[in-house]
Short mmCIF file of C-alpha atoms in Angstrom, two decimals:
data_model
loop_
_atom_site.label_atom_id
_atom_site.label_comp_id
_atom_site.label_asym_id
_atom_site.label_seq_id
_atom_site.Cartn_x
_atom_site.Cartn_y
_atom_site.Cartn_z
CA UNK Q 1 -18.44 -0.99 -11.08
CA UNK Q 2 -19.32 2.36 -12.67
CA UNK Q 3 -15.59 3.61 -12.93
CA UNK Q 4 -16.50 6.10 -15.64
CA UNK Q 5 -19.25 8.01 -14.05
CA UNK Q 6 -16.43 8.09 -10.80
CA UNK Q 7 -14.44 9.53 -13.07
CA UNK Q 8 -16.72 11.95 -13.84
CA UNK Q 9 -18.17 13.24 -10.57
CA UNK Q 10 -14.44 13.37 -8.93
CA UNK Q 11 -13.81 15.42 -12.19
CA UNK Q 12 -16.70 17.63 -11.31
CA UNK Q 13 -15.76 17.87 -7.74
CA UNK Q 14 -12.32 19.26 -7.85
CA UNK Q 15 -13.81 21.85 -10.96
CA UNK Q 16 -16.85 23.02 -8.02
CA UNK Q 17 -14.12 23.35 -5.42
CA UNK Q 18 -12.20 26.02 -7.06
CA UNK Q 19 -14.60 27.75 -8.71
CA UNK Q 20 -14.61 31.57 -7.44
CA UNK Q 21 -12.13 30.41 -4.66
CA UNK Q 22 -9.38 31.45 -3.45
CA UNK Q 23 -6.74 28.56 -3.47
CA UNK Q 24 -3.60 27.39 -1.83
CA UNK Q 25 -1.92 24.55 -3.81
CA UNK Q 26 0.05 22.14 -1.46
CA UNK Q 27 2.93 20.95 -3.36
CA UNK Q 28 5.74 23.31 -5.05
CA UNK Q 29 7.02 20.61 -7.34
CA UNK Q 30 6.15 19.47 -11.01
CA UNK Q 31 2.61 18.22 -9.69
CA UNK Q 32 1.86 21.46 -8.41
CA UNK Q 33 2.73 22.55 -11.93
CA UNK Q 34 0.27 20.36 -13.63
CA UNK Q 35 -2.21 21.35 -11.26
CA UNK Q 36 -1.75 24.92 -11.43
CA UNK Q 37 -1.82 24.84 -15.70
CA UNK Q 38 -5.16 22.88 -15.10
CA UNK Q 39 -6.92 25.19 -12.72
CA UNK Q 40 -5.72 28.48 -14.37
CA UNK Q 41 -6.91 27.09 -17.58
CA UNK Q 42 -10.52 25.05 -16.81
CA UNK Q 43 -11.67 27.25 -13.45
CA UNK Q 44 -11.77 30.55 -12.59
CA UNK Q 45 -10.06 29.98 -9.15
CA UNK Q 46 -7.32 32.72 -8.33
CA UNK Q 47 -4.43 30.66 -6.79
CA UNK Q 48 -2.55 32.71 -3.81
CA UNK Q 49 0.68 30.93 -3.54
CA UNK Q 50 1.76 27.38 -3.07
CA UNK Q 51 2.60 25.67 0.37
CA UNK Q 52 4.84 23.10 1.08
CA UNK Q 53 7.10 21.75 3.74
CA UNK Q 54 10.35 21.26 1.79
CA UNK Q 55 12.15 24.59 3.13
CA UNK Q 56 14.00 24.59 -0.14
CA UNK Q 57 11.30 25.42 -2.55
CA UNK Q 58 11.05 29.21 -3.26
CA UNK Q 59 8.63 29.61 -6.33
CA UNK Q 60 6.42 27.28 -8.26
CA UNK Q 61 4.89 28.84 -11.43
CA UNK Q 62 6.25 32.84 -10.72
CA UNK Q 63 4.30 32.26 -7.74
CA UNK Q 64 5.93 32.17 -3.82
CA UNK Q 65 6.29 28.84 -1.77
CA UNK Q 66 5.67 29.58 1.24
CA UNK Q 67 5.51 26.97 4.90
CA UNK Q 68 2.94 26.44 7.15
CA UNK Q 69 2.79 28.69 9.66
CA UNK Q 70 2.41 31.20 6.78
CA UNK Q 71 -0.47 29.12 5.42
CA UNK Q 72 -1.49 29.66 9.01
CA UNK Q 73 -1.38 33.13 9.42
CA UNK Q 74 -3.32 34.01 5.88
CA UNK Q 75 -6.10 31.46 6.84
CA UNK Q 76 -6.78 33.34 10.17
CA UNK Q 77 -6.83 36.74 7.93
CA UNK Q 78 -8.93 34.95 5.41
CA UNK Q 79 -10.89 32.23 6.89
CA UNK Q 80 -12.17 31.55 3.03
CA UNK Q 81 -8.94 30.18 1.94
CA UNK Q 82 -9.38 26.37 0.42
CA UNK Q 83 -6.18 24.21 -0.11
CA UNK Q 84 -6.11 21.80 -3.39
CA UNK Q 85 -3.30 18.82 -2.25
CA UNK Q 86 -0.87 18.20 -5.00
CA UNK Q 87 1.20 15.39 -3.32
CA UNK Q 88 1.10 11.48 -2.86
CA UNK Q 89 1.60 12.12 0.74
CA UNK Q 90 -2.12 13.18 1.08
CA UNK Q 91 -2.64 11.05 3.93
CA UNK Q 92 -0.05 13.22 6.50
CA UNK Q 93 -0.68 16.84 4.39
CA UNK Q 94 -4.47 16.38 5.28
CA UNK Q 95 -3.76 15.75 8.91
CA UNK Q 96 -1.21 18.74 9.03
CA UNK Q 97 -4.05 21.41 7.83
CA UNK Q 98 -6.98 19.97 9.87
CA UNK Q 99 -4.89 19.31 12.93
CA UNK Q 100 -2.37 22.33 12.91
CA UNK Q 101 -3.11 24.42 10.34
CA UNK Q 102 -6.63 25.00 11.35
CA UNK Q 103 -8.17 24.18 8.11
CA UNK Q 104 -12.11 22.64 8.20
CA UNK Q 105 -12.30 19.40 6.10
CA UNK Q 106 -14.77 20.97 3.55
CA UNK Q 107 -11.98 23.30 2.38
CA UNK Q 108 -9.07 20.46 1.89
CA UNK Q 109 -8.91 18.24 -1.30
CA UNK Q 110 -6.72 16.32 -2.93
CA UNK Q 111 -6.10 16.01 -6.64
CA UNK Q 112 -6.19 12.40 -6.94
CA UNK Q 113 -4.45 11.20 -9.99
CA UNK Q 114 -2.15 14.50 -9.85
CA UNK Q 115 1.41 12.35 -9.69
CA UNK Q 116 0.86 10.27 -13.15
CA UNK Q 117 -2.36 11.91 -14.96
CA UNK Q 118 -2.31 14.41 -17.58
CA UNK Q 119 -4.65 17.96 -16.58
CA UNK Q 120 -6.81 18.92 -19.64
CA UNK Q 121 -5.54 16.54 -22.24
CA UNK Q 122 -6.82 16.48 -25.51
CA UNK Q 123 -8.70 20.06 -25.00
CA UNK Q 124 -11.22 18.83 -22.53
CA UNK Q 125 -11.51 19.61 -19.14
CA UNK Q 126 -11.90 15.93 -17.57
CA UNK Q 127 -8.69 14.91 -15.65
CA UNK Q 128 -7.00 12.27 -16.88
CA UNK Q 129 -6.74 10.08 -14.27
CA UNK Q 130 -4.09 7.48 -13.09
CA UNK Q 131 -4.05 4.30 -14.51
CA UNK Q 132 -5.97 3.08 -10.99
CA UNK Q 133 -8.92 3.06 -12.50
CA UNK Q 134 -8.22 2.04 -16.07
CA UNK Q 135 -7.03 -0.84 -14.48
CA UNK Q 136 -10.06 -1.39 -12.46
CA UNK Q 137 -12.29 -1.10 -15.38
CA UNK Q 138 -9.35 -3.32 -18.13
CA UNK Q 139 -10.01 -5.99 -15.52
CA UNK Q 140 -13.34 -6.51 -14.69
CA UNK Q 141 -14.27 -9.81 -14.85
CA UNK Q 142 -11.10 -10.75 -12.70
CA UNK Q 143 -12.67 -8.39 -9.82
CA UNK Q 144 -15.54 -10.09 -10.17
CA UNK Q 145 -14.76 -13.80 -10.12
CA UNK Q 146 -12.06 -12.77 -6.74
CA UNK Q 147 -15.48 -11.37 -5.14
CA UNK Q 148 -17.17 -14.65 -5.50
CA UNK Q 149 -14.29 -16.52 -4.55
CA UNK Q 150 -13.40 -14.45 -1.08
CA UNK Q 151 -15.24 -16.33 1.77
CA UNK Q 152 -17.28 -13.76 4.28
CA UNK Q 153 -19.69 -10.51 3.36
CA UNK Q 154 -16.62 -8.88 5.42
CA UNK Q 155 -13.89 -9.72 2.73
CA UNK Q 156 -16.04 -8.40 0.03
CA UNK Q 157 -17.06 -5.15 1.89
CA UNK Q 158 -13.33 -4.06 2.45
CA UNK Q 159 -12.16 -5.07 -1.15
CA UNK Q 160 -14.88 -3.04 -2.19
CA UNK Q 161 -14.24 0.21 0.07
CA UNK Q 162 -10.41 -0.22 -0.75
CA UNK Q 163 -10.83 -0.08 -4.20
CA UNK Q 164 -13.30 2.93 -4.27
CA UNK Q 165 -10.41 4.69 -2.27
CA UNK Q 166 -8.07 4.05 -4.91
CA UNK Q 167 -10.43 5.21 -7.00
CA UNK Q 168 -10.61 8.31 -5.75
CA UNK Q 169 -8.41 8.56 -2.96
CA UNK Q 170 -10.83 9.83 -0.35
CA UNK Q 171 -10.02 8.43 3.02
CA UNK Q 172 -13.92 8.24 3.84
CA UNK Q 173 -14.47 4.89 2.09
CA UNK Q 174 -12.15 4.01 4.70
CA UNK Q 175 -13.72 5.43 7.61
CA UNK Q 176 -15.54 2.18 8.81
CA UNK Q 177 -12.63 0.18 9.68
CA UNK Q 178 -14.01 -2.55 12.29
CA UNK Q 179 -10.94 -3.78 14.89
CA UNK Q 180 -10.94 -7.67 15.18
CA UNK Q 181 -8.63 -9.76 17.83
CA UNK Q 182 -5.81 -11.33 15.99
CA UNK Q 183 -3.97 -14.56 17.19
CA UNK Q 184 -0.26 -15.22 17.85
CA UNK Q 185 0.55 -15.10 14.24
CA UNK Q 186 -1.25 -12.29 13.00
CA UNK Q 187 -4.67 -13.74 11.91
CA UNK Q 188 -7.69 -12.71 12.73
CA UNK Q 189 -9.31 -14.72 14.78
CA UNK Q 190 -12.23 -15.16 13.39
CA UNK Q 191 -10.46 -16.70 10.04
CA UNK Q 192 -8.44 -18.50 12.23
CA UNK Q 193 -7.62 -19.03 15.69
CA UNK Q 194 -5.08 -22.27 15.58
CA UNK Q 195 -1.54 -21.84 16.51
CA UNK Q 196 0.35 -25.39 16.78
CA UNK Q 197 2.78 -25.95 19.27
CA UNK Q 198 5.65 -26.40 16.97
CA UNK Q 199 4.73 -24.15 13.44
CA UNK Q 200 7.00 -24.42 10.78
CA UNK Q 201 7.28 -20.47 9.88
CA UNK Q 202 7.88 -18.84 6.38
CA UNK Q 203 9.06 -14.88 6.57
CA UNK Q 204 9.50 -13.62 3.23
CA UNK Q 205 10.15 -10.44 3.50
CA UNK Q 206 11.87 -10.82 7.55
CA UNK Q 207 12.98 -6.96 7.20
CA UNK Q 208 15.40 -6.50 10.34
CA UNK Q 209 13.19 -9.73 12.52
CA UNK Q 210 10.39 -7.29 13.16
CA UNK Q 211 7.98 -10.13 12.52
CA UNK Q 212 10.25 -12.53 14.11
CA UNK Q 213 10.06 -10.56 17.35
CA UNK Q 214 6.67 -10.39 17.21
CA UNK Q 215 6.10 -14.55 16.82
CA UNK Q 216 8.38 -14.67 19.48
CA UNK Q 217 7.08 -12.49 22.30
CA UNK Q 218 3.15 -13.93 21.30
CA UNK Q 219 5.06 -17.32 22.10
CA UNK Q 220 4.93 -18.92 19.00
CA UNK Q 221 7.27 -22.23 18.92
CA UNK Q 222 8.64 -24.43 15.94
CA UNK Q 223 11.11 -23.86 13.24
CA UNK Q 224 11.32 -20.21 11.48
CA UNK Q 225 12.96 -19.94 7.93
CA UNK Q 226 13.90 -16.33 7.57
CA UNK Q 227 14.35 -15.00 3.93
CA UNK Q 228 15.34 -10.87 3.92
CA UNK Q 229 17.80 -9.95 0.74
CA UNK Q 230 18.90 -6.36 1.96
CA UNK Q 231 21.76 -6.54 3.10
CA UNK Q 232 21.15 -3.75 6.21
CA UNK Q 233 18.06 -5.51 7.09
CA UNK Q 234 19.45 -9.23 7.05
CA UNK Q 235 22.39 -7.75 9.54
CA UNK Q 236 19.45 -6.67 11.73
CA UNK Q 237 17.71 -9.69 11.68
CA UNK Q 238 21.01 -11.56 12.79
CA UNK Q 239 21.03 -9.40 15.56
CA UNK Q 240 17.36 -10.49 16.36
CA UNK Q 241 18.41 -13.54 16.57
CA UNK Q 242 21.27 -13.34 18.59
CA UNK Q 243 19.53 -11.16 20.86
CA UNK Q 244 16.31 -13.39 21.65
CA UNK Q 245 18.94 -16.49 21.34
CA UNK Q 246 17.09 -18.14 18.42
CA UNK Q 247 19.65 -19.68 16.63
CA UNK Q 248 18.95 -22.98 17.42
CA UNK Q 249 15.82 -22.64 15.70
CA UNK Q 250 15.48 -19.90 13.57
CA UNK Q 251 17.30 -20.57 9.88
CA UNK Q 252 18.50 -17.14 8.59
CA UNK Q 253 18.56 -16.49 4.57
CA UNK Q 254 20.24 -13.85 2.57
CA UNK Q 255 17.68 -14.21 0.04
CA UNK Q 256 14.68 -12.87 -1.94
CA UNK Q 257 11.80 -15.39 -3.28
CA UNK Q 258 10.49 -15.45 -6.76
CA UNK Q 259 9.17 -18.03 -8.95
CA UNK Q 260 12.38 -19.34 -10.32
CA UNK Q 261 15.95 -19.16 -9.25
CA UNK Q 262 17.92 -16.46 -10.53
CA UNK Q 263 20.40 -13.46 -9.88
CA UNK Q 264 18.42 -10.33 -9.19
CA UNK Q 265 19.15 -6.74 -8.13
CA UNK Q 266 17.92 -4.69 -5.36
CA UNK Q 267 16.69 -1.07 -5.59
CA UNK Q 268 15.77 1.01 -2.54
CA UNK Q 269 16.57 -0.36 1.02
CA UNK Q 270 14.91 -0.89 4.50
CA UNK Q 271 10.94 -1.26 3.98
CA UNK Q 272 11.11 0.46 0.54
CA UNK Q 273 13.33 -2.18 -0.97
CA UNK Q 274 12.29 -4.25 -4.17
CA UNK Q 275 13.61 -6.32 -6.82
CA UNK Q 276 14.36 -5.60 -10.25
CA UNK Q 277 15.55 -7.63 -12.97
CA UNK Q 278 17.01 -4.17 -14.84
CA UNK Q 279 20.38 -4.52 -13.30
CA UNK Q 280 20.02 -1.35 -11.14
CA UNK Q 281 21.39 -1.80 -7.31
CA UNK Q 282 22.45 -4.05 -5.34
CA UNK Q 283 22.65 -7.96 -6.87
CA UNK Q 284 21.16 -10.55 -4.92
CA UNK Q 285 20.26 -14.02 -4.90
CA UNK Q 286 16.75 -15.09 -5.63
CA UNK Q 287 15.35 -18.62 -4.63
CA UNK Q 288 11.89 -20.46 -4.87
CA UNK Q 289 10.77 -22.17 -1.46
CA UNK Q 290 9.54 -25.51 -3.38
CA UNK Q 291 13.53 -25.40 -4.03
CA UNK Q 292 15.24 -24.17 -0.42
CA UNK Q 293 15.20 -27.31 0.88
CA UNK Q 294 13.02 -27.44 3.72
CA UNK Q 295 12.00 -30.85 4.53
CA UNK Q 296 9.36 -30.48 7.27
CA UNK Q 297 5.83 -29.79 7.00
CA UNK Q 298 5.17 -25.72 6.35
CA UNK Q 299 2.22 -24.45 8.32
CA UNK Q 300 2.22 -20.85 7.92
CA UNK Q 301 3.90 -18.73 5.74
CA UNK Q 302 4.05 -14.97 5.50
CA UNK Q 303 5.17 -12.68 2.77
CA UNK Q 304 5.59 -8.93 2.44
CA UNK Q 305 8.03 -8.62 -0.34
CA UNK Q 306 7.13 -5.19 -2.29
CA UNK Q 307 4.99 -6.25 -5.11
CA UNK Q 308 6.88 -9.96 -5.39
CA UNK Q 309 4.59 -12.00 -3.34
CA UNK Q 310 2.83 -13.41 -6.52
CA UNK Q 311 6.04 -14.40 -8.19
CA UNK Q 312 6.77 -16.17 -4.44
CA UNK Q 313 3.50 -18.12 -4.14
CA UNK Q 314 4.44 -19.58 -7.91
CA UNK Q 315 7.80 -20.42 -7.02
CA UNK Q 316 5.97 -22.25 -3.78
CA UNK Q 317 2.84 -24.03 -5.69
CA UNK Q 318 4.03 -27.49 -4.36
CA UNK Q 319 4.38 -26.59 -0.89
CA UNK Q 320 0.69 -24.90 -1.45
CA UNK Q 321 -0.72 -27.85 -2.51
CA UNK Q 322 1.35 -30.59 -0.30
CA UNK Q 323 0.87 -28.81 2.99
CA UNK Q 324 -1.65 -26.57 2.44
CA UNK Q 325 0.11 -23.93 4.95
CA UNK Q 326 -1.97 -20.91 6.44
CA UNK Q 327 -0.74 -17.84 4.42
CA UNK Q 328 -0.55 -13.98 5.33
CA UNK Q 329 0.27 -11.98 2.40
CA UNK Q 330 0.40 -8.13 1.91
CA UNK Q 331 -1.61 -7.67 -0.97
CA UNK Q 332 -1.29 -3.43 -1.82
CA UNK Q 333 2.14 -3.58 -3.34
CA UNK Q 334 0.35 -2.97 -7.13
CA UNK Q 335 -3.47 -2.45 -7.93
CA UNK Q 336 -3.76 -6.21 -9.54
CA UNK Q 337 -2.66 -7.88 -7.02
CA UNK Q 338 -6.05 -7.47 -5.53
CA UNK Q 339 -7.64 -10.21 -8.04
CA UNK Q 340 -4.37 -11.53 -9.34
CA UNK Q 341 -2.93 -13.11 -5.74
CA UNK Q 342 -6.14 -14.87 -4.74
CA UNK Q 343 -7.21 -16.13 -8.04
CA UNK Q 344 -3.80 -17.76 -8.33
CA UNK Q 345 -3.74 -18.92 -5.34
CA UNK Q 346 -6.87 -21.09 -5.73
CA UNK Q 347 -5.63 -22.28 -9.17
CA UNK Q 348 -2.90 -23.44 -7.29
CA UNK Q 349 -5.03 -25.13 -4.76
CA UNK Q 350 -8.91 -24.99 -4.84
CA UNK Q 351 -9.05 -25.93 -1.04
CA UNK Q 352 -8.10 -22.71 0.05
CA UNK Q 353 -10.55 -20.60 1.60
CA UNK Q 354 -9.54 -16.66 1.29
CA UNK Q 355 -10.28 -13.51 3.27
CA UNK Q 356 -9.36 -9.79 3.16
CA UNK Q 357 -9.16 -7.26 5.89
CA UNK Q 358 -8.42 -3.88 5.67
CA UNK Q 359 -5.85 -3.45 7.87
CA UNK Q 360 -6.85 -0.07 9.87
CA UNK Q 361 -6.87 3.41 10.06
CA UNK Q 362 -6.29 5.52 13.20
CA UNK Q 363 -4.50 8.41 12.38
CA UNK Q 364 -2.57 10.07 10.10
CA UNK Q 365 0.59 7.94 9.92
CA UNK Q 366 -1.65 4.81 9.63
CA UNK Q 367 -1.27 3.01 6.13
CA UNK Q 368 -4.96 3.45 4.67
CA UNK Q 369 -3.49 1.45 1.69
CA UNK Q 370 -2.75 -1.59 3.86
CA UNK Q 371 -5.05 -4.80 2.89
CA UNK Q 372 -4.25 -8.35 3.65
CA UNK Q 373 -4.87 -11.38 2.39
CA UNK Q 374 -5.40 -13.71 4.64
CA UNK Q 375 -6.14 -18.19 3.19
CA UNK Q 376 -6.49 -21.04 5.03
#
């Protein structure tokens, strides 16, 4: 993969955007900042103000913050106006100026790399990108051997496109998404169509039962084992359970899943939660499923755990390679995961046969980010 010569064109793209334009940057925060010090100093672009829709920023770099409607009115005085995006939330910022603000595509771009790179380091005017793509590159060979392991032309094509778009965060590579039928537990079913008539279910990651709910309307029957450590969300999913009157069959666990047992704490909470060994948040109780103690024969398991899903597959390497269950994990949590998840699983079991799918993109409050793993 030619990550340097990326580098370079994206490099050159954002410098032939500005030059001799007239520039709104979206974001009146410290990335505006770096932005701003990077365009005044390697382009000759004269920025107008900055825009964004926190109503208590006033001035970014002596210059106003102004809202939208604003942005509005100067664009239909000055139809030459371009807007350089200076915020992770470049996904719903995009849709606001094409959609409302009135903004053509051509003249909206986002500063990929904005959030963590440094503008202009070292006295040259390439942007120092975010680690994305140091990572890509450190880790070659890894990419590699995952491509030859996934299973279908499909699997390859939409790690590929994902990656480019982390690369360079343009929602284009993206733009080709394919729909597919799924089955009762979320596969597609051309990976898989088989649902048994009594599953033995694995939610990591259960949030409030929003998965449950969904096995449960499809009519999916069997024995679910529940694991959700937040506390809001494991009150939730007792409610869930109550409410579809599951309890006869649906084993609810206060728990996260790692690869050994341990005391952990919990930072964040509802679908932002995570787990950190640090000692910051709330503590809570980590287990491994070869060690929870569930004696029947898993079949599927599913886990969308913020970034702990490899940890989880570890800590479950015998049931992987006594059962050989069907497995669903959310794979965008961090950048490695992409080659790490699927190359471990195989060393845990070579049997496995493993897919990706991007996971869609409709609009603007779709998750472009969102690939899954799927191995069966």
């Amino acid at each position: 993969m030619k990550i340097k010569k990326t580098l370079h064109i994206e490099t050159e793209l954002l410098q032939e955007f500005a030059r001799d334009s007239k520039l709104v940057i979206w974001g009146g925060n410290e990335n505006g900042e770096k932005l701003y010090r990077y365009l005044t100093q390697y382009s000759n672009a004269q920025v107008l103000f900055f825009c964004d829709n926190d109503p208590m920023l006033r001035k970014c770099c002596g210059l106003p913050v102004v809202d939208q409607s604003y942005l509005q009115e100067q664009f239909f005085k000055d139809n030459a106006i371009k807007v350089v995006i200076a915020s992770q939330a470049y996904q719903e910022i995009r849709w606001q100026l094409l959609g409302v603000v009135g903004l053509p595509a051509k003249q909206v771009l986002y500063a990929k790399g904005i959030e963590s790179g440094v503008f202009g380091s070292q006295g040259n005017s390439v942007v120092n990108w975010d680690s994305d793509v140091f990572e890509i590159e450190k880790h070659h060979d890894e990419l590699i051997s995952t491509l030859n392991i996934l299973e279908d032309e499909r699997s390859k094509a939409d790690l590929k496109k994902f990656l480019s778009y982390r690369i360079t965060y343009d929602p284009s590579y993206l733009a080709g998404f394919r729909r597919f039928k799924m089955n009762a537990l979320g596969f597609p079913t051309d990976i898989s169509d088989d649902v048994s008539e009594c599953e033995v279910v694995i939610d990591g990651g259960a949030h409030d039962g929003s998965s449950l709910r969904r096995y449960l309307k499809a009519g999916v029957k069997g024995k679910f084992y529940c694991f959700e450590p937040e506390r809001n969300n494991f009150s939730g999913l007792l409610r869930t359970v109550e409410n579809y009157g599951a309890e006869g069959f649906v084993d609810a666990r206060m728990q996260g899943l790692g690869a050994v047992a341990c005391v952990s704490y919990l930072s964040g909470s509802d679908l932002s939660g995570y787990i950190s060994p640090d000692g910051g948040g709330d503590q809570v109780d980590i287990t491994t499923l070869d060690a929870s103690g569930i004696l029947e024969r898993v079949t599927f398991i599913k886990l969308n755990i913020e970034g702990y899903e490899g940890p989880a597959l570890e800590g479950a390497a015998q049931i992987l390679k006594k059962d050989k269950p069907r497995l669903i994990i959310s794979n965008h949590h961090h950048l490695r995961h992409l080659w790490e998840v699927p190359l471990l699983i195989k060393k845990i079991n070579p049997e496995y046969k493993i897919y990706y799918r991007q996971m869609g993109w409709s609009g603007p409050y779709d998750k472009l980010y969102d690939i899954q793993l799927f191995a069966v």
